Amino acid sequence: MKKISINLNGETRYVHVEPNDVLLDVLRDKLGIKSPKSGCERGDCGACAVLLNGKSVRSCLVLAVEVDGQEITTIEGLSKDGLTPLQESFIEHNAFQCGFCAPGVTISATELLNKNPHPSREEIKEAIAGNLCRCTGYESIIEAIEKVAKK
Amino acid sequence: MKEYRYVGKPEIRIDGKEKVSGAAIYTDDINFGPDLLYAFIVESPHAHAMINSIDTSEAEKYPEVLAVVTGKDFPYKFGLYMQDRFIFAQDRVRFIGEQVAAVVARNPKAAKAAAKLVKVDYTEIPAVIDQMEAVKEGSDLLHEDLENYNHVPWFFPKPKTNIAHWRKIRKGETQKGFDEADYILEDTYDVPRYAHCAIEYHAATGLCDKSGRLTIWASSQSPHTQRHLFAEALKPLGFTHKDVRVIAPHVGGGFGSKAGVTMEILAAAIATKVKGHPVRIMWSREQEFYNTYQRLGVKTFLKIGVKKNGKITALDHKIYWDAGAYVEYGANVVNAVGLSAIGPYNIENASIDSICVYTNLPPGGAYRGFGYSEFLFGLESHMTRIANHLGIDPIEIRRVNAIREGDKTAYGANMNPNGLLKAIDAVEKEIEWHKEFKSSDPNKVIGKGFSLLWKAPAMPPNASSSCFLKFNEDASINLLVSGMDIGQGYLTVMAQIAGEILGVPPSKIRTENPDTDRNPYEWQTVASHITWGSGNAVKKAALNARDQIFDLVVRTKHLPKDTLYLEDEKVKCTQNPNFELPLKDFVVDGIQMKDGTFKGGPILGKGTFLPEFSTAKSNPETGQGGHPNVHYTTGAAALILEIDKHTGKMKVLKAVEAIDAGKAINPDLVKGQIVGGLVQGLATVLYEDMRYDDKGRLLNPNFTDYKLPTAKDIPDKIVPIIIEVPQPDGPFGARGVGEHTMLPAAPMVANAVADGMKVRIKSMPVTAEKVVMAYLDKDK
């Protein structure tokens, strides 16, 4: 067991982890952050995406010990001071159905808009291509992101 | 058409904010505290084997292991339509991945490590992987005592064979119909198995407390049916329905996989062996692929006879299902298709045999479309081929044969009002069917494909729904129902229905996920019946509440009841424009009289719905005489496909789908179903299929090898079209559309490939490889 510290959604959190604990499990089971979901355990689906120092990573592929002293943001952190324009747009467009992929998609789209506030439709598709959604056919999600990108 | 306030409007989902803010709680998000135990399943490595012995002693000694359970602990059968499976395998395993034992430990790592120490001694016996082999006389049998299995009265198993159910339809005189035909086309079509791939796994946590109360939290489409099946299966342990409780949080996708009962019964059963501790069981992605229901594989033999003008004179459809090792749910897919494999056509002479065959592959079960995608692939391919042969436009031949209101269905009942012809017209126009499309790239060709669709809810004739409606002090409402919002928008739509009748905006209506202790009965969220069935119950509950409100106003204000109406959260009166009584003034507290007393009390609406006209009773040899399907939803679709002649690579440039929703309670959500369902359908034809080796082992149980479409793989453009020909017995005329949206995808792709490349692919999926190989072989 090793004690690590994570700047998690703006707050310093300390946690004991095993060398083989993956970040996703530590976030969910030891730190109570439930928005990242497990959907494949191998980086295919993107449901577990979080921002690591501002860049999206698959938290199922990251060992918890690796993020010692780093900054992690999940959607609990993004909407700390109210929903972001992206999240508002998702609501307005009925962008999600079951909603299980929503946290991961939100992380990917947030990362995109942070570095490229006015992406094209193709850039949006590229940015969320690592997030599998089985319900929507992506169209409503892309439209919601486009709406924010045009602002 | 009547203008409604909330019905027919693109209301924002009432669960939208929860889902985009991370607030939505799914089953595995619930905290059960430090006493939570973890179960890990020991699975069969063989497709067919006898279990000689199970030695659990080493596993039991492993640190932090609390219990190891096997089939001996639970010699109980269960099943939705046919009780043909046990909670854990008893003396025999019938597919790779079947649950043989479970290890329960303090943490998941210990449970997994100890599971490896469970020693199971097997003797392999011959496995039957292919349904056409399994159906042969003298084939090795999976279920020798089939004749003793309990099943619903509309199943017809054939003892001492692998045939679990045989649905027959004999309508008119099929041979005479073929004799009268000018042209007959006969061919076979193959459709493999498919996986649902909800992004959320199956997950269930069971707790049997020391007082004997059994609670299961499950990702579920069927909380009440699960409670029923748990209570029935565990009856020998002393449980009754009131002792069992199912709590169903948000569901991260279902598509049929979380209907009925699969792994959830493990949580229920295991919990009884570790009383007082919650025990969690969650599938991995691999287990999602090999030990939940799969879409059944199918081989169809189709023969259609037509006159020169395209009018069908006879149809003979023989459908052999690879239903897997247990068919407790899957046999009803077979039944549903048997009733409907005539397609959305008015055909006087038809013969259908839909045959449910046991194989040593994982159990087949409900998958969005419930068998209709599978038979429509062949049928709608056939229709285009016949049209081409006769020199008739593929749309025209469908128009000639399209079923209309009052025509007889395959089982002899009258077809319901429907907008099939309107859908055909709308699609023909939007896709610009009669325009020539040509690719600017000489390496590419453009093909156009068309398909019709239809589907009825497949459910027992007494599948029922119910609703309680509670007013709060501020006239906001809690709607208690037990359907599941599996993404389709059910909760929102129910709020719109209640809101419309009570003059309360849906944003002031809270519709919660169910808990079987508190929410009233709902059969299951399947069959695309929930807007119709549960919607009717909600409507009746709202009308019941309205009646109570009006009665109270009549009693206290002495206004005639027929002059009262509800609008803007107030009671108003047609005779007296000055009368306005806000609901919040009295729906809980009552109305005060001059003497200071109060009349009334909390308004509590109640509504139930059961389709009393439905019956599954019919002649088993002909299928005639009953009314097993409550109604059909119809539609049409077309696409424009660009195909690379050298690689076979395909791209959908435009897809159009029109569906008759009767009345779209929320058009935005209906469009969401059309787009999402169509993409899921396109995935089955362009990307996905389950590959098994000859030992019955699934070769691609993950998202790397089983390809789901990403945002980059969707059509350039999808145009959803809503047709509204009201369903007379639906709430505001609504009928279901959820599953239907994926049905036309496969045949229209095959038809477009044939149009563009002049090759006919008769097996799914229609991959680039298959297309280009067929193209290269074409002139040989």
Short mmCIF file of C-alpha atoms in Angstrom, two decimals, chain A:
data_model
loop_
_atom_site.label_atom_id
_atom_site.label_comp_id
_atom_site.label_asym_id
_atom_site.label_seq_id
_atom_site.Cartn_x
_atom_site.Cartn_y
_atom_site.Cartn_z
CA MET A 1 0.00 0.00 0.00
CA LYS A 2 1.22 3.46 -0.85
CA LYS A 3 -0.32 6.72 0.21
CA ILE A 4 -0.76 9.05 -2.74
CA SER A 5 -2.24 12.51 -3.09
CA ILE A 6 -4.41 13.63 -5.97
CA ASN A 7 -5.68 17.10 -6.74
CA LEU A 8 -9.16 15.80 -7.42
CA ASN A 9 -11.62 18.35 -8.76
CA GLY A 10 -9.72 21.13 -7.05
CA GLU A 11 -9.38 19.41 -3.68
CA THR A 12 -6.33 17.56 -2.39
CA ARG A 13 -7.31 14.00 -1.54
CA TYR A 14 -5.11 11.35 0.07
CA VAL A 15 -5.63 7.66 -0.53
CA HIS A 16 -3.85 4.35 0.06
CA VAL A 17 -3.45 2.26 -3.07
CA GLU A 18 -2.03 -1.10 -4.06
CA PRO A 19 0.57 -1.09 -6.84
CA ASN A 20 -1.90 -2.75 -9.21
CA ASP A 21 -4.96 -0.64 -8.39
CA VAL A 22 -6.28 1.11 -11.47
CA LEU A 23 -7.32 4.74 -11.25
CA LEU A 24 -10.93 4.02 -12.20
CA ASP A 25 -11.44 1.68 -9.24
CA VAL A 26 -9.72 4.03 -6.85
CA LEU A 27 -11.85 6.96 -7.96
CA ARG A 28 -15.07 4.97 -7.69
CA ASP A 29 -14.48 2.71 -4.71
CA LYS A 30 -12.04 4.63 -2.52
CA LEU A 31 -12.75 8.28 -3.32
CA GLY A 32 -16.50 8.12 -4.00
CA ILE A 33 -16.32 9.67 -7.46
CA LYS A 34 -18.92 7.70 -9.41
CA SER A 35 -19.24 9.52 -12.73
CA PRO A 36 -16.46 7.63 -14.53
CA LYS A 37 -17.93 4.25 -15.50
CA SER A 38 -16.47 0.88 -16.35
CA GLY A 39 -17.58 -0.37 -19.76
CA CYS A 40 -14.82 -2.54 -21.16
CA GLU A 41 -11.73 -2.63 -18.89
CA ARG A 42 -9.42 -2.18 -21.87
CA GLY A 43 -9.67 1.35 -23.18
CA ASP A 44 -12.16 0.65 -25.97
CA CYS A 45 -15.29 2.44 -24.77
CA GLY A 46 -14.23 5.70 -23.13
CA ALA A 47 -16.87 5.58 -20.39
CA CYS A 48 -14.15 5.97 -17.76
CA ALA A 49 -12.50 9.05 -19.29
CA VAL A 50 -11.18 11.70 -16.91
CA LEU A 51 -8.93 14.71 -17.38
CA LEU A 52 -5.38 14.16 -16.15
CA ASN A 53 -3.68 17.55 -15.99
CA GLY A 54 -6.23 18.75 -18.55
CA LYS A 55 -5.77 15.86 -20.98
CA SER A 56 -8.30 13.07 -21.30
CA VAL A 57 -7.16 9.60 -20.31
CA ARG A 58 -8.90 6.26 -19.91
CA SER A 59 -8.87 5.82 -16.15
CA CYS A 60 -9.18 2.03 -16.58
CA LEU A 61 -5.74 2.04 -18.23
CA VAL A 62 -3.97 4.24 -15.69
CA LEU A 63 -2.48 2.87 -12.49
CA ALA A 64 -3.46 4.93 -9.48
CA VAL A 65 0.13 5.25 -8.29
CA GLU A 66 0.97 7.03 -11.54
CA VAL A 67 -1.22 10.01 -10.72
CA ASP A 68 0.42 10.74 -7.38
CA GLY A 69 0.65 14.51 -7.11
CA GLN A 70 -1.27 15.08 -10.35
CA GLU A 71 -4.51 16.85 -11.15
CA ILE A 72 -7.63 14.84 -12.00
CA THR A 73 -10.90 16.35 -13.16
CA THR A 74 -14.17 14.48 -13.55
CA ILE A 75 -17.58 15.90 -14.40
CA GLU A 76 -18.25 16.31 -10.69
CA GLY A 77 -15.50 18.92 -10.91
CA LEU A 78 -16.58 20.47 -14.19
CA SER A 79 -19.99 21.36 -12.85
CA LYS A 80 -18.87 22.53 -9.44
CA ASP A 81 -20.14 26.05 -10.03
CA GLY A 82 -23.17 25.06 -12.03
CA LEU A 83 -23.44 23.30 -15.34
CA THR A 84 -21.12 24.28 -18.16
CA PRO A 85 -22.52 25.61 -21.47
CA LEU A 86 -21.67 22.21 -22.96
CA GLN A 87 -23.72 20.40 -20.33
CA GLU A 88 -26.59 22.86 -20.80
CA SER A 89 -26.47 22.18 -24.51
CA PHE A 90 -26.57 18.43 -23.91
CA ILE A 91 -29.73 18.88 -21.83
CA GLU A 92 -31.38 21.18 -24.35
CA HIS A 93 -30.71 18.77 -27.23
CA ASN A 94 -31.83 15.65 -25.35
CA ALA A 95 -28.37 14.55 -26.41
CA PHE A 96 -28.18 11.37 -24.33
CA GLN A 97 -30.56 8.51 -23.83
CA CYS A 98 -29.42 6.03 -21.17
CA GLY A 99 -26.76 8.52 -20.13
CA PHE A 100 -24.10 5.97 -19.21
CA CYS A 101 -21.59 7.27 -21.74
CA ALA A 102 -22.38 10.90 -20.92
CA PRO A 103 -19.58 11.50 -18.39
CA GLY A 104 -16.92 10.17 -20.76
CA VAL A 105 -18.29 12.05 -23.76
CA THR A 106 -18.46 15.21 -21.67
CA ILE A 107 -14.79 14.84 -20.72
CA SER A 108 -13.72 14.33 -24.35
CA ALA A 109 -15.82 17.23 -25.62
CA THR A 110 -14.62 19.50 -22.81
CA GLU A 111 -11.02 18.75 -23.69
CA LEU A 112 -11.77 19.53 -27.34
CA LEU A 113 -13.50 22.83 -26.62
CA ASN A 114 -10.75 23.87 -24.22
CA LYS A 115 -8.09 23.65 -26.90
CA ASN A 116 -10.29 24.40 -29.90
CA PRO A 117 -13.38 26.48 -29.02
CA HIS A 118 -14.80 26.41 -32.55
CA PRO A 119 -14.23 22.91 -33.90
CA SER A 120 -15.69 21.65 -37.16
CA ARG A 121 -18.15 18.76 -37.30
CA GLU A 122 -15.32 16.45 -38.38
CA GLU A 123 -13.16 17.60 -35.48
CA ILE A 124 -16.02 16.94 -33.09
CA LYS A 125 -16.49 13.44 -34.46
CA GLU A 126 -12.78 12.80 -34.17
CA ALA A 127 -12.72 14.02 -30.56
CA ILE A 128 -15.53 11.71 -29.40
CA ALA A 129 -14.61 8.75 -31.62
CA GLY A 130 -13.12 7.05 -28.58
CA ASN A 131 -16.40 7.18 -26.69
CA LEU A 132 -18.85 4.43 -27.54
CA CYS A 133 -22.54 5.24 -27.32
CA ARG A 134 -25.00 2.47 -28.10
CA CYS A 135 -28.20 4.53 -27.83
CA THR A 136 -28.08 7.74 -29.80
CA GLY A 137 -26.24 7.11 -33.05
CA TYR A 138 -24.14 10.13 -31.91
CA GLU A 139 -26.11 12.63 -34.00
CA SER A 140 -27.76 14.40 -31.05
CA ILE A 141 -24.44 14.54 -29.19
CA ILE A 142 -22.60 16.03 -32.17
CA GLU A 143 -25.36 18.61 -32.67
CA ALA A 144 -25.19 19.66 -29.03
CA ILE A 145 -21.42 20.14 -29.21
CA GLU A 146 -21.75 22.00 -32.53
CA LYS A 147 -24.18 24.40 -30.93
CA VAL A 148 -21.61 25.33 -28.28
CA ALA A 149 -18.82 25.46 -30.86
CA LYS A 150 -20.74 28.03 -32.88
CA LYS A 151 -21.16 30.40 -29.94
#
